[in-house]
Structure formats: structure tokens, C-alpha cells
Short mmCIF file of C-alpha atoms and ligand atoms in Angstrom, two decimals:
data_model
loop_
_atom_site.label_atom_id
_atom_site.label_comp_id
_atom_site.label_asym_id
_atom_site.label_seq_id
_atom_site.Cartn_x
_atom_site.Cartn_y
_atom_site.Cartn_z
CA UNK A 290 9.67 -43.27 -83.53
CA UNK A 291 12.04 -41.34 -81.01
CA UNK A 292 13.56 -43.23 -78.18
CA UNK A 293 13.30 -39.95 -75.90
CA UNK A 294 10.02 -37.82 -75.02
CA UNK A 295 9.64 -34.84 -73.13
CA UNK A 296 5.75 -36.02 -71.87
CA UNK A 297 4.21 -39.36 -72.16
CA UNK A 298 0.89 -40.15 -71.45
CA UNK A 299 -0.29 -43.57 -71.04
CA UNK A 300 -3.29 -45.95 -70.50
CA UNK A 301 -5.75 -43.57 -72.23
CA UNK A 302 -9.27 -45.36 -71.64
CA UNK A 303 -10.36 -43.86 -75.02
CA UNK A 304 -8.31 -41.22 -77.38
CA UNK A 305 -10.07 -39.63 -79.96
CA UNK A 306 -7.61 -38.27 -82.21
CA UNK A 307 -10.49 -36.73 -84.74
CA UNK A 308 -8.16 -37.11 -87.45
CA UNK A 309 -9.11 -35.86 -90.99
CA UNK A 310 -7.55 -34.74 -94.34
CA UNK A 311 -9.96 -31.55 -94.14
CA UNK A 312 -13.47 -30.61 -92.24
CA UNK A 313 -16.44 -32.88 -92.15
CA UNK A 314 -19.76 -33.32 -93.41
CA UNK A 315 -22.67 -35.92 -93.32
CA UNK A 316 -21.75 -39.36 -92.03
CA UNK A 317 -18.21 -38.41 -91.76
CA UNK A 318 -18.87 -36.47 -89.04
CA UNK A 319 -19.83 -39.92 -87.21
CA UNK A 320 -15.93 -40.88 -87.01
CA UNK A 321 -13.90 -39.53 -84.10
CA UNK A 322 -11.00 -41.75 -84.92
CA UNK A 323 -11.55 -43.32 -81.45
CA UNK A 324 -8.26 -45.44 -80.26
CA UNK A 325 -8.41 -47.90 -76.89
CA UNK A 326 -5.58 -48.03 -74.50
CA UNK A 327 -3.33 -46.21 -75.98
CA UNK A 328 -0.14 -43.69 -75.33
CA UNK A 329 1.03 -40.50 -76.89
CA UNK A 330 4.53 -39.04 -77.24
CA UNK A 331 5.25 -35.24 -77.13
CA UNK A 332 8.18 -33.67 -77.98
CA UNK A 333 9.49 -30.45 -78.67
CA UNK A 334 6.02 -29.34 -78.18
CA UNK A 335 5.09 -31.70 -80.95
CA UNK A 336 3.13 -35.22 -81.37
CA UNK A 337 5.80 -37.68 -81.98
CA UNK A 338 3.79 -41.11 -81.64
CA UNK A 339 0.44 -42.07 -81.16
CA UNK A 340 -0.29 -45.70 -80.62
CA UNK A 341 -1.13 -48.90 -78.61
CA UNK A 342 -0.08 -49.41 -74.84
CA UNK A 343 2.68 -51.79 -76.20
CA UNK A 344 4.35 -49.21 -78.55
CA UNK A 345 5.63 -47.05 -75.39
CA UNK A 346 8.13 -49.62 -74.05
CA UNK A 347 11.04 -49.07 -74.37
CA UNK A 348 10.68 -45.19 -74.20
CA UNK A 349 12.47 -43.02 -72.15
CA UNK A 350 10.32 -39.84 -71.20
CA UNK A 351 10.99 -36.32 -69.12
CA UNK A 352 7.35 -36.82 -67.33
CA UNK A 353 4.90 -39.77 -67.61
CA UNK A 354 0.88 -39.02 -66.70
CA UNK A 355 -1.07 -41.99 -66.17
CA UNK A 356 -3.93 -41.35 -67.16
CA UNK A 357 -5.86 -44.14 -65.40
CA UNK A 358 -8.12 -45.30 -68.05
CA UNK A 359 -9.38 -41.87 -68.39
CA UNK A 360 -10.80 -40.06 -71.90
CA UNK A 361 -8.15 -37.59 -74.03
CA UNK A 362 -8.88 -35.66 -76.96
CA UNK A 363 -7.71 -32.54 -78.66
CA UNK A 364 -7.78 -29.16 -76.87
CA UNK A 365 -11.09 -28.29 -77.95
CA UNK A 366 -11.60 -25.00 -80.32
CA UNK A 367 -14.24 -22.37 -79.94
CA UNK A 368 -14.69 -20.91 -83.54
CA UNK A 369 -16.88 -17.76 -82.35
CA UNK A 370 -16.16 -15.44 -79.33
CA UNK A 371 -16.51 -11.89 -78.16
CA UNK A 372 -14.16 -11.93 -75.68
CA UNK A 373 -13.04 -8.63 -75.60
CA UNK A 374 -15.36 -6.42 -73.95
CA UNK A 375 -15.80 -3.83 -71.17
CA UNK A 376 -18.14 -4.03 -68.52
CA UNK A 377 -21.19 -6.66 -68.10
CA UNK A 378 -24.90 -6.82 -68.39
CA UNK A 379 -26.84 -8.32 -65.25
CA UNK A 380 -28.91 -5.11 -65.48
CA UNK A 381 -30.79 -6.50 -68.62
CA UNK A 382 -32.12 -10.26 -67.11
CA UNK A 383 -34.90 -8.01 -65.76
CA UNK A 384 -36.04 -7.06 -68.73
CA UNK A 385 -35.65 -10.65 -70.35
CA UNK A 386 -37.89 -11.65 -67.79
CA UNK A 387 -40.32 -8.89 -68.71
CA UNK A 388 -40.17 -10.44 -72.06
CA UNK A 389 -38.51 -7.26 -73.68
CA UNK A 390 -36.78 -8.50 -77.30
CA UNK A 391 -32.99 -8.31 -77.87
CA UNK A 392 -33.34 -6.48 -80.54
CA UNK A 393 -36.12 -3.89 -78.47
CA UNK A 394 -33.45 -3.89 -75.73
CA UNK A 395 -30.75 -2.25 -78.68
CA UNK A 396 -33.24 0.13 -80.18
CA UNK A 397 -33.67 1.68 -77.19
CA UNK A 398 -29.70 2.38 -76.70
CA UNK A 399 -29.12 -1.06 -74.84
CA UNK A 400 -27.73 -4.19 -75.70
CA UNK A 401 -24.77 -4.05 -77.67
CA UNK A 402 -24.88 -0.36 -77.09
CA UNK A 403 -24.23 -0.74 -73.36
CA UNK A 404 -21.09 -2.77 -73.98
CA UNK A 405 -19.84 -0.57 -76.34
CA UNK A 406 -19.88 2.37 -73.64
CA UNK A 407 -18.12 0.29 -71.28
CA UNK A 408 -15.66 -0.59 -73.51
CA UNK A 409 -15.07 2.59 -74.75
CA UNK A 410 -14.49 4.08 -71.38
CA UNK A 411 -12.11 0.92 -69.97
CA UNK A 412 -8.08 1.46 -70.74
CA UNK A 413 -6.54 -0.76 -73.04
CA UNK A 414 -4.69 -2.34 -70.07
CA UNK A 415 -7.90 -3.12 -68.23
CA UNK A 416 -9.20 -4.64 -71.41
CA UNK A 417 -6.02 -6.82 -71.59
CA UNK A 418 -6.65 -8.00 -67.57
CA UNK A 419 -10.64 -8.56 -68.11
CA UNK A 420 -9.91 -10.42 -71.84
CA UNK A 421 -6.95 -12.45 -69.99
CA UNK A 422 -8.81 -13.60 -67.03
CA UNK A 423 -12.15 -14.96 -69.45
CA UNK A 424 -9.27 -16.60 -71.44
CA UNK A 425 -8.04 -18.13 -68.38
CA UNK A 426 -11.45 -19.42 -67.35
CA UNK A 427 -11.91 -20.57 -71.06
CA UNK A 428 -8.39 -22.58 -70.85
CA UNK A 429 -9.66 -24.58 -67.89
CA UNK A 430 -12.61 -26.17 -69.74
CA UNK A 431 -10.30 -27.16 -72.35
CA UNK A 432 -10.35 -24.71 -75.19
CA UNK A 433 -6.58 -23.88 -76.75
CA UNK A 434 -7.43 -21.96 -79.44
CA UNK A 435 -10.20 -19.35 -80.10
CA UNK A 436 -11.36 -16.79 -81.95
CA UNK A 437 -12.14 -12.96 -80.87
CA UNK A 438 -13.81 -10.78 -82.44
CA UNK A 439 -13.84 -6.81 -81.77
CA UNK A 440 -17.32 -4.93 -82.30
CA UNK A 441 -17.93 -3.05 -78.93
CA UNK A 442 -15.96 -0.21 -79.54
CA UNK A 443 -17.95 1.25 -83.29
CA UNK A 444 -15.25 3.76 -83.54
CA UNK A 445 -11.57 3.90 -84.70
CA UNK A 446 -10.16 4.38 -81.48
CA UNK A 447 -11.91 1.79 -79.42
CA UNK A 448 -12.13 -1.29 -82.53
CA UNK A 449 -8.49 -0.74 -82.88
CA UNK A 450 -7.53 -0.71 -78.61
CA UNK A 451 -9.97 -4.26 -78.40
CA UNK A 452 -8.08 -5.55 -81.63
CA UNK A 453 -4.63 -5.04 -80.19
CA UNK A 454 -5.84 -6.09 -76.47
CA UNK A 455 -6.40 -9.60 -78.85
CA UNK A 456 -2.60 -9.24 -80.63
CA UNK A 457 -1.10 -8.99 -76.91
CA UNK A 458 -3.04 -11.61 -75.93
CA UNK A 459 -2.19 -13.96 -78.65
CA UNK A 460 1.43 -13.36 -78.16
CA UNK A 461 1.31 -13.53 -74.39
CA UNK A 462 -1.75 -16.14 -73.23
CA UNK A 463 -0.64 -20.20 -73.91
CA UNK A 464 -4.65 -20.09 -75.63
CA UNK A 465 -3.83 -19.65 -79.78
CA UNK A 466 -6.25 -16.72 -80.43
CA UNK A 467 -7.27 -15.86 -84.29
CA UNK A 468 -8.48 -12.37 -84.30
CA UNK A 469 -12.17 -11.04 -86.54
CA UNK A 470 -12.74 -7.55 -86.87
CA UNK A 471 -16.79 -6.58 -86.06
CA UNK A 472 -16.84 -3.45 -86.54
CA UNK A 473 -20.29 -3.41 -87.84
CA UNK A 474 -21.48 -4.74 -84.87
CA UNK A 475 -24.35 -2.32 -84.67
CA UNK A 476 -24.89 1.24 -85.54
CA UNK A 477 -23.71 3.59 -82.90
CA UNK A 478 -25.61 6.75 -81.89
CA UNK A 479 -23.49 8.87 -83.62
CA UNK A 480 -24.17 7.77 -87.13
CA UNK A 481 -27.96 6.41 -86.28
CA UNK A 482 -29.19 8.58 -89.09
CA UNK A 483 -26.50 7.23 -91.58
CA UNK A 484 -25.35 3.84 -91.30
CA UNK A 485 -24.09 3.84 -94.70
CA UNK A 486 -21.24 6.31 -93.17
CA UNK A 487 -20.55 4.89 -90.21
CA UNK A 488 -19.75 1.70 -92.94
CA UNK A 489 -17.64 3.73 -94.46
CA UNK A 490 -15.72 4.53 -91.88
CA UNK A 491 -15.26 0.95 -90.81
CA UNK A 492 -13.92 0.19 -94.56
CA UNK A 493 -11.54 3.06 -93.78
CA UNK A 494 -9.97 1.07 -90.83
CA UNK A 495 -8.99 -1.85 -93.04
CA UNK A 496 -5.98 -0.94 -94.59
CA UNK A 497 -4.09 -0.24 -90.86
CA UNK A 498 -6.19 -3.18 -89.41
CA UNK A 499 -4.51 -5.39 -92.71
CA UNK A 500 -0.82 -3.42 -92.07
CA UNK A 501 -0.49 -3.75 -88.56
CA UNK A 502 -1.84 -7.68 -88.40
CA UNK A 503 -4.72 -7.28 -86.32
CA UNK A 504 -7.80 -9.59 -87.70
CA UNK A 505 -7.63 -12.00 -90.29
CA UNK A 506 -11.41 -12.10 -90.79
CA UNK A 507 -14.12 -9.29 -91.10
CA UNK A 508 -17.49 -9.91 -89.85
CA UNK A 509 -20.84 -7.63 -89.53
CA UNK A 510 -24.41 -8.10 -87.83
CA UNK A 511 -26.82 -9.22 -90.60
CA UNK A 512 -30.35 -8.33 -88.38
CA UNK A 513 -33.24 -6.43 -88.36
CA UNK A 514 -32.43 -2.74 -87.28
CA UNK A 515 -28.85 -3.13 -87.40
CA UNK A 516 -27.24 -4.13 -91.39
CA UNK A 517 -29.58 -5.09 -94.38
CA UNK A 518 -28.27 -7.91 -96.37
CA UNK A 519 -27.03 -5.77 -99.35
CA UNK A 520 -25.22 -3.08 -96.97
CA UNK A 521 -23.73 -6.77 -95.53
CA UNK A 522 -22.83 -7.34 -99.22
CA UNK A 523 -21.32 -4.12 -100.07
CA UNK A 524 -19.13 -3.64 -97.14
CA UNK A 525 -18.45 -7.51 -96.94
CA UNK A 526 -17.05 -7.32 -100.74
CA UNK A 527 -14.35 -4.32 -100.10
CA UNK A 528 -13.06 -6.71 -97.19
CA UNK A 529 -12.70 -9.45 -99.45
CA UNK A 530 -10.85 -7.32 -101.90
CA UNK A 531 -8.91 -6.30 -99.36
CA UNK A 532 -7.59 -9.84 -98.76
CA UNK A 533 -9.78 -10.80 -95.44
CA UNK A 534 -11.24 -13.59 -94.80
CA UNK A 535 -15.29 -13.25 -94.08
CA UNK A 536 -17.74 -14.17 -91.49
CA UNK A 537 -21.10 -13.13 -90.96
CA UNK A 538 -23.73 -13.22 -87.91
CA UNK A 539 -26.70 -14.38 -90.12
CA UNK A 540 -30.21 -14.81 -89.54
CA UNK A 541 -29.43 -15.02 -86.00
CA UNK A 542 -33.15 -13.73 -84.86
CA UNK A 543 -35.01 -12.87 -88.24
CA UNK A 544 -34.37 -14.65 -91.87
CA UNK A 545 -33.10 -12.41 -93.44
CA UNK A 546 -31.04 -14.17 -95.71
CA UNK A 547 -27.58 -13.72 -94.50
CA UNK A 548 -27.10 -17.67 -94.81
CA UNK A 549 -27.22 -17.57 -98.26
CA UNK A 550 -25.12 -14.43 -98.52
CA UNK A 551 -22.13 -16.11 -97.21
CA UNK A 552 -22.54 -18.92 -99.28
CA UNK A 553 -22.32 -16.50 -102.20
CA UNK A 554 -19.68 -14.62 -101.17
CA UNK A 555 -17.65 -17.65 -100.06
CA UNK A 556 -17.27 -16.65 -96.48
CA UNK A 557 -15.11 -19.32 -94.56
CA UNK A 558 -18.37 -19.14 -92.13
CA UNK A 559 -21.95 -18.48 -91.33
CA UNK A 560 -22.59 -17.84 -88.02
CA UNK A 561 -25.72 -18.65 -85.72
CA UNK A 562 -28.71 -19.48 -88.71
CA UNK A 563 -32.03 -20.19 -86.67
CA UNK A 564 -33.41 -18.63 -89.22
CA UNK A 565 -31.87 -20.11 -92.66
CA UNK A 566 -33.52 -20.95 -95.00
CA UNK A 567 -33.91 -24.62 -97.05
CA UNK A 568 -32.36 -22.83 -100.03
CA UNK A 569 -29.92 -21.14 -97.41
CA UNK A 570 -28.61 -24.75 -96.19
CA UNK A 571 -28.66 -26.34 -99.53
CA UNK A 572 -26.25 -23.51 -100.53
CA UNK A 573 -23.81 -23.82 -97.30
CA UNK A 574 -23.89 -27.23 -98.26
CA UNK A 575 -22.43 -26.75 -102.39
CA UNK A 576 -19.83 -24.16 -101.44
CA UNK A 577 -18.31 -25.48 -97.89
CA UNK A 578 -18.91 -22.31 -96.14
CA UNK A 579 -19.06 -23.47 -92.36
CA UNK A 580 -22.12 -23.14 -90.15
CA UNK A 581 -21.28 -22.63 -86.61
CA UNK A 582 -24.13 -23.22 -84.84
CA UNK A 583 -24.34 -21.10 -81.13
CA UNK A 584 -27.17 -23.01 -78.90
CA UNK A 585 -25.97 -21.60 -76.18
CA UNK A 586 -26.85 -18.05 -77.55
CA UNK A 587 -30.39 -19.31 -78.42
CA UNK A 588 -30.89 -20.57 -75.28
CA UNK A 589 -30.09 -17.66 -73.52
CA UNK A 590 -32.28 -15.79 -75.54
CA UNK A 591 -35.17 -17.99 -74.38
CA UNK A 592 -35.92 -18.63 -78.20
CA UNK A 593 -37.78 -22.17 -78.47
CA UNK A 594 -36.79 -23.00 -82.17
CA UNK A 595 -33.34 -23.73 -82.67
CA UNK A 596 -30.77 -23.70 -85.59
CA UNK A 597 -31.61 -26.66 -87.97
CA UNK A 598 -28.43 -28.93 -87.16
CA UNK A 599 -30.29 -32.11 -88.20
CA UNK A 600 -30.97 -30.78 -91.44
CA UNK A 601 -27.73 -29.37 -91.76
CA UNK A 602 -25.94 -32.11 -90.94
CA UNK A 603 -28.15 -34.78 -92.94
CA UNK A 604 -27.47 -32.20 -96.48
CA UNK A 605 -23.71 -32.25 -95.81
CA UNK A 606 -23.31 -29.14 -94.55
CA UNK A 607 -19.79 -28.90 -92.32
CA UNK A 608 -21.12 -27.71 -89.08
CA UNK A 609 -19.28 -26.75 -86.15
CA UNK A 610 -20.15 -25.42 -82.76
CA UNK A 611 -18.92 -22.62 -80.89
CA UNK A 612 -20.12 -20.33 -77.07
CA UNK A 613 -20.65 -17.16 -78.60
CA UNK A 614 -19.11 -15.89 -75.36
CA UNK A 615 -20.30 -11.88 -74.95
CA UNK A 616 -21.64 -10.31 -72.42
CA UNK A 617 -25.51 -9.90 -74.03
CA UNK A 618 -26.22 -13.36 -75.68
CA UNK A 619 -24.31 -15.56 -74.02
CA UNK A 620 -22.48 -14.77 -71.00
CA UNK A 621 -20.63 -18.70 -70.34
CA UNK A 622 -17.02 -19.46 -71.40
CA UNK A 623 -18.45 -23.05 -70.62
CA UNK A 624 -18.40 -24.69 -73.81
CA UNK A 625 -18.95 -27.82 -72.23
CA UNK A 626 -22.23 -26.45 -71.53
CA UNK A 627 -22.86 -25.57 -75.35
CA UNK A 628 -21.93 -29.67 -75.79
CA UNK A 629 -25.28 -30.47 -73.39
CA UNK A 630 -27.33 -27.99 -75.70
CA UNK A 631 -25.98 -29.47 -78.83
CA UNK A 632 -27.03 -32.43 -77.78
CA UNK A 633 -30.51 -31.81 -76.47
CA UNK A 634 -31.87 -28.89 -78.96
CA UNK A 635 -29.96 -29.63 -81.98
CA UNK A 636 -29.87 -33.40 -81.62
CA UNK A 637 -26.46 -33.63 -82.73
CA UNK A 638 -24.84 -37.38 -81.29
CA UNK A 639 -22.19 -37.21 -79.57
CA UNK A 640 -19.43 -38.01 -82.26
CA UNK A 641 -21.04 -34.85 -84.55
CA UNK A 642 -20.73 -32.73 -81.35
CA UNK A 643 -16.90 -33.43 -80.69
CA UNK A 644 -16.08 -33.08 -84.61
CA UNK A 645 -17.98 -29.62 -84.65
CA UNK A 646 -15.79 -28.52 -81.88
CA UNK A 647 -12.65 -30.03 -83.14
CA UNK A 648 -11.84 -30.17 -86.78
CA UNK A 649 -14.52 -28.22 -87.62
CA UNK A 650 -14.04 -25.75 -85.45
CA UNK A 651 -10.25 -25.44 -86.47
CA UNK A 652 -11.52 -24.76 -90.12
CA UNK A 653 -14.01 -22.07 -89.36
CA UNK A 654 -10.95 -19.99 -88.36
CA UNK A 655 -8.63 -21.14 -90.64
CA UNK A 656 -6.80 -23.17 -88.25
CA UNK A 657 -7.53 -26.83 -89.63
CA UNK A 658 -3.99 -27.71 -90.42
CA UNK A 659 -2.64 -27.03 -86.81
CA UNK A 660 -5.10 -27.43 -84.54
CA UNK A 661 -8.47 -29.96 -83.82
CA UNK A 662 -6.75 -32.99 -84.12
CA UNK A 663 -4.13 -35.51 -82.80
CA UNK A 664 -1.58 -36.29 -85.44
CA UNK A 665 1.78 -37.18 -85.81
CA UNK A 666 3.72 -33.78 -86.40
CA UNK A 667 1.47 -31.31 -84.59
CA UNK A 668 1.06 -29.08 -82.00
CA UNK A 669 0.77 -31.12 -78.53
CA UNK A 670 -2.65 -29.79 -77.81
CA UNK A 671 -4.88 -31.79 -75.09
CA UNK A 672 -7.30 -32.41 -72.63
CA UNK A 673 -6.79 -35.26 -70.23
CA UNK A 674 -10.69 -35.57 -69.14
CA UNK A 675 -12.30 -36.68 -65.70
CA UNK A 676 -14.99 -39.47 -67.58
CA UNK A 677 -14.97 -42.43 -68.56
CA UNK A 678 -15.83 -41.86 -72.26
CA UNK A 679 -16.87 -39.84 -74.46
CA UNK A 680 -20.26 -39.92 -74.58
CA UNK A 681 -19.83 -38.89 -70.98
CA UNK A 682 -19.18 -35.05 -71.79
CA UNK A 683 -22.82 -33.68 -72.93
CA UNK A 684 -24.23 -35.88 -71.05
CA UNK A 685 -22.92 -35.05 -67.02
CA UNK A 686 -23.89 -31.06 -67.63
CA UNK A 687 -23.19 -28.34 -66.12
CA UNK A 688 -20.00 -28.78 -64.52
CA UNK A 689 -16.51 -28.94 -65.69
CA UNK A 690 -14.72 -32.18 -66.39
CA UNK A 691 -11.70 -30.86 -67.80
CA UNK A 692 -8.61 -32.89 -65.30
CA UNK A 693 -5.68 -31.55 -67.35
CA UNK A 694 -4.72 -29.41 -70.32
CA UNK A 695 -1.82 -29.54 -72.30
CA UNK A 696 -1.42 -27.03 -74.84
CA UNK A 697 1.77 -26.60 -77.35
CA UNK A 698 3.32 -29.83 -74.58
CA UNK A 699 3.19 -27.92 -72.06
CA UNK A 700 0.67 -28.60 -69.13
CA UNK A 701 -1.42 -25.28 -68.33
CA UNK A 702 -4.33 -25.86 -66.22
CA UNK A 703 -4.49 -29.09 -63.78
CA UNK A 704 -7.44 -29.73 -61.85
CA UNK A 705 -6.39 -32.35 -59.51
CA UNK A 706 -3.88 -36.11 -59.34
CA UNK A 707 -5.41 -38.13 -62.17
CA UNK A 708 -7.41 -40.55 -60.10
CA UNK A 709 -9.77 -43.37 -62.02
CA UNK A 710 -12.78 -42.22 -63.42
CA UNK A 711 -13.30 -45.43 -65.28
CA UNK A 712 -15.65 -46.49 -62.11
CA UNK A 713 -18.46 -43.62 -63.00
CA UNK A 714 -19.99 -45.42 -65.51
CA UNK A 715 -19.32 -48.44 -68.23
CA UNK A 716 -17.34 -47.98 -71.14
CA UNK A 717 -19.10 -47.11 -74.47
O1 LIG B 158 -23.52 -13.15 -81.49
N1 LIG B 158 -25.71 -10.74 -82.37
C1 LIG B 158 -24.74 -10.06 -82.28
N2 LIG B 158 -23.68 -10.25 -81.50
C2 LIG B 158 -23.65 -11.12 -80.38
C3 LIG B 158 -24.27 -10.53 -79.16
C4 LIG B 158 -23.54 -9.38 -78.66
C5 LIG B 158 -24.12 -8.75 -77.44
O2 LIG B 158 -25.32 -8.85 -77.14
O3 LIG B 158 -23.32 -8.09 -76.76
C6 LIG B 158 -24.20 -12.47 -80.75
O4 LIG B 158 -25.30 -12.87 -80.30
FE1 LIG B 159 -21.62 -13.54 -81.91
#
């Protein structure tokens, strides 16, 4: 243990440090490795000590937070985003209230479609400003790393301007960002009568998109009117070969079959699954791909059957959560919101909830060695939280409860003096 710390935080109510030798499944996903009054070191930007009130003394430290009793955890990590877009959407909640389908609102040119004008027609720089500023907001509920995907631009020019609007912000924004190229995000006007092309020329982009750094994972749009499941395959196998990682958007609104398709092609994650299948699950569960489950995106929809966490969950499939933030399905960077739905429509408890957007989280973006948990070692990033405990979170909805993050040691967003929040209701 080191005698000198940069930060020190003491009298944590309850710390969950969520740690893990690798993601969880089944009853593991019961353990939050939950620690009572107790203090953590940070050095260098690193962990140096976690422990009981008693192991501090004797410590001398740059800045001590009290943190009066109050709940800590990781920085929480939000495993599917579309952060990067132009423009927004408000025009469409009329037609959701007409009843109009998501997928009637992109055959007719909308949808999707509509972002991907915007976005085409904003400057990179304005990209970077509108992407930076969602970031921001994201930061203040407590989420230090993320992933972004690209997918509103459906040409060269505008995939590769959102993808490096992503690189600058990774290098420049204190949130860790781990970039997914969407190219086939939907088939764009220009190649409506041949999709297969328009694949093509999103294969093309890989080898710059590989050279120049720019996504680590490809993903595509596995739906009804937009990519069958063997054009998914196809294009999904020349990305692999090329050395990405995969993800896919899978029976999101019809069952298609795109949940067992990453299972077969061991993609690191299948994404959204309202629809999959029994065979579908029992397949996630034998090869580890990760479900990341979006209720916030079915919600929004105003879809009454949601993904199967439950049975998920109870087959030992590793399932994490994630906002889905676009501008379409899911316009909240509140992913403290998403912790309410997970709760209520996919009945997860609250110990499955904070795993799926911890550790799990961390490993559906390849992140699970460095971020998602508090260990000895590791990057310094946390959330100081205004309750009590942690049971507290999905339950109080709505608002956020984040009091201070700390991200690489460093504190970034501060709502207010730590005052005691042990008062609003008993321990648990
Ligand atoms: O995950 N389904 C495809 N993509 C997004 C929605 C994008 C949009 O509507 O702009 C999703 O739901
Ligand atoms: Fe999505």
C-alpha cells in the first residue's frame, strides 16, 4: 500500500467494486462485490487501495472527499450508442402518435433517412460540437466510457467525417469512447434498387477505416426492409476477415434471426433481441456472444413485449444493458433511466442491472480489462452517487443522482458539496 495518494475517498456507505475475472452470467450476475464503509486510494490516475475505513490511517492524500455514507461504484459503461448524428427528429412523435411503424416511417424516406440528410449536410466541426455536448450530458449521469457507432452518413464521405468526429473525440473528451462502424445502417436512396452495391461499397471503406484506426467493430441493421440475414452474413464475414470485431442490431422489431447469426459468427455482441428466438438464446448462451438489451429503445417505440432478459439471464446468457442513444429510437443519454426500465419490463434485480452496465458492458466493447470495475491497478473511474444504496438507483426514476464523477482520477462533473444522503431511506 502507498503512504501518499493523490485522491482519497472515504466513508463510502456502500462500494460496489463489481469485480470479476471476466463477464457474467446466471447467478453470478447476483454479486456486485458490495463493500461497507470503506475508502479508496487513487494515484497516478490509478486504484492503489481499496479497503475498510481503518486501512486509510495513516495516509497522506492531495484531496480527501467524504463521502458521507453515500453509494460509489464504477463509472458506468454504455455498450451501444449513436452518438454521432446531425440534426433531430421531434417532427416524427406525430406520427408515433398516429400509430405510423418505424419501419413505415423509413420506407417512406424517414427515419434513419432523415438523420442521414442532416448529417450529411452538418460540417465535421459541427458534428464534433453536437457529439461533444451529448457526451458531456452523458458524463454527468455517470457514464466514462462508451461506444459510437457511425451509420447516418451511408456514403464514404459522410461514414468516414462521423468516424473521425468519434477519433477527435476520443482523444480530446475525459469519456473513453470505442468506435463501431454502421455503415449498413439502412439503404440510402441512391442504391434503393441495389443494396447488394451499396454493401459493396461499404466493404470498400474497410481497409482505410482498418489503416487510419477509426472503428474497431463493424455492425449492420438486421430488419425487415433494410439487410436480410444472409446479406448480414456475407458482408459481416469480409469484416471479420478483415480483422474487426462484429456487432449486429438483431431482431430488433421482426425475428428474423439475427440472434442466432451472431452467435454463429462469434460476434462479441447481439444487440436489442425482442424478437430472439429460444434456439436464438440457447445459442448466445454456448458461445458468450453478449446480448445488450436496449429497453429504453423499446419503450420508446411504444412496443409492449420486451427483450426476454429473464430468460436470458436464467440460460446463462451474459447480458448487458446499454441507451441506444440516437435521435429516432431513443433520444435520452439518461441511462439511469434505461436502469428504471430494466427493472420494470425486463425484471432484471437490481444487482443484474448494475453488472449489465458494468462488467458486462465493458466486455461488449472489448473494454473488460480496463474498465467496469474497481480493482487494484486500474483506471480511477467513479461515480460518487446522491442515495443511500444501491437499490436506490432504478428505483428513484427519472432524475439524475449522479453527485460526482471521477474518471482516469480526475474529478469531471460535480453536482453539488457531498451532503448525507444516508437519511432518504434505510440501508439495504
Ligand atoms: O438501434 N435500429 C436501428 N438503429 C437505431 C435507430 C436509429 C434511428 O432511428 O435513427 C436503433 O434503434
Ligand atoms: Fe442502435
Amino acid at each position: 500500500m502507498k503512504e501518499y495518494v493523490d485522491l482519497l475517498l472515504i466513508n463510502i456507505g456502500q462500494l460496489l467494486t463489481m469485480e470479476s475475472v471476466g463477464p457474467k452470467a446466471g447467478k453470478a450476475m447476483q454479486d456486485v462485490g458490495l463493500l461497507e464503509d470503506a475508502v479508496v486510494g487513487i494515484a497516478n490516475r490509478k486504484i492503489v487501495f481499496i479497503g475498510e475505513r481503518e486501512s486509510a490511517s495513516g495516509i497522506q492524500a492531495g484531496q480527501v472527499i467524504d463521502c458521507q455514507g453515500k453509494l460509489v461504484s464504477p463509472g458506468l459503461v454504455d455498450p451501444h450508442t449513436h452518438v454521432v448524428f446531425g440534426g433531430s427528429r421531434e417532427h416524427e412523435m406525430a406520427l408515433k402518435q398516429q400509430g405510423v411503424p418505424y419501419l413505415e416511417i423509413l420506407q417512406q424516406g424517414g427515419g434513419i433517412l432523415s438523420t442521414v440528410e442532416s448529417t450529411r449536410e452538418a460540417t465535421e466541426d459541427h458534428l464534433y460540437e453536437k457529439s461533444r455536448f451529448h457526451l458531456d450530458r452523458m458524463l454527468s449521469y455517470g457514464v466514462t466510457t462508451v461506444e459510437a457507432k457511425s451509420g447516418y452518413g451511408l456514403d464514404v464521405d459522410t461514414e468516414l467525417k462521423q468516424l473521425k468526429v468519434a477519433k477527435r473525440l476520443q482523444q480530446d473528451h475525459p469519456i473513453d469512447l470505442v468506435s463501431t462502424f454502421l455503415g449498413a445502417h439502412a439503404i440510402p436512396h441512391e442504391y434503393k434498387e441495389d443494396p447488394q452495391a451499396f454493401l459493396t461499397e461499404m466493404i470498400n471503406m474497410l481497409d482505410l477505416i482498418k489503416k487510419e484506426n477509426l472503428a474497431e467493430f463493424v455492425d449492420i441493421f438486421t430488419e425487415t426492409g433494410v439487410f436480410t440475414v444472409e446479406q448480414s452474413r456475407e458482408y459481416l464475414k469480409k469484416a471479420s476477415e478483415k480483422g474487426f470485431g462484429l456487432k449486429i442490431h438483431a431482431d430488433e422489431i421482426d425475428p428474423l434471426g439475427g440472434t442466432e447469426l451472431a452467435a454463429e459468427l462469434g460476434a462479441i455482441s447481439a444487440d436489442h433481441l425482442v424478437g430472439a428466438s429460444d434456439h436464438g438464446i440457447q445459442k448466445l448462451a454456448e458461445t458468450g456472444t453478449i446480448a445488450v438489451l436496449l429497453p429504453g429503445t423499446t419503450f420508446y417505440l411504444g412496443k409492449e413485449t420486451f427483450a426476454r432478459a429473464r430468460k436470458m439471464i436464467d440460460e446463462n446468457v451474459i447480458v448487458a444493458l446499454a441507451t441506444d442513444f440516437n435521435p429516432g429510437s431513443c433520444p435520452t443519454e439518461n441511462i439511469q433511466l434505461i436502469m428504471t426500465f430494466a427493472a420494470l419490463k425486463l425484471k432484471m434485480t437490481p444487482e443484474e442491472i448494475w453488472n449489465a452496465m458494468t462488467v458486462n458492458a465493458a466486455y461488449a466493447i472489448g473494454r473488460g480489462e480496463q474498465a467496469g470495475q474497481l480493482v487494484v491497478g486500474r483506471q480511477a473511474d467513479l461515480v460518487i452517487w446522491d442515495a443511500p444504496n444501491y437499490h436506490y438507483l432504478p428505483y428513484h426514476y427519472g432524475v439524475n443522482h449522479v453527485n460526482t464523477v471521477i474518471k482516469n482520477g480526475e474529478v469531471v462533473s460535480k453536482r453539488r458539496e457531498v451532503s448525507d444522503t444516508t437519511s432518504l431511506s434505510s440501508k439495504s
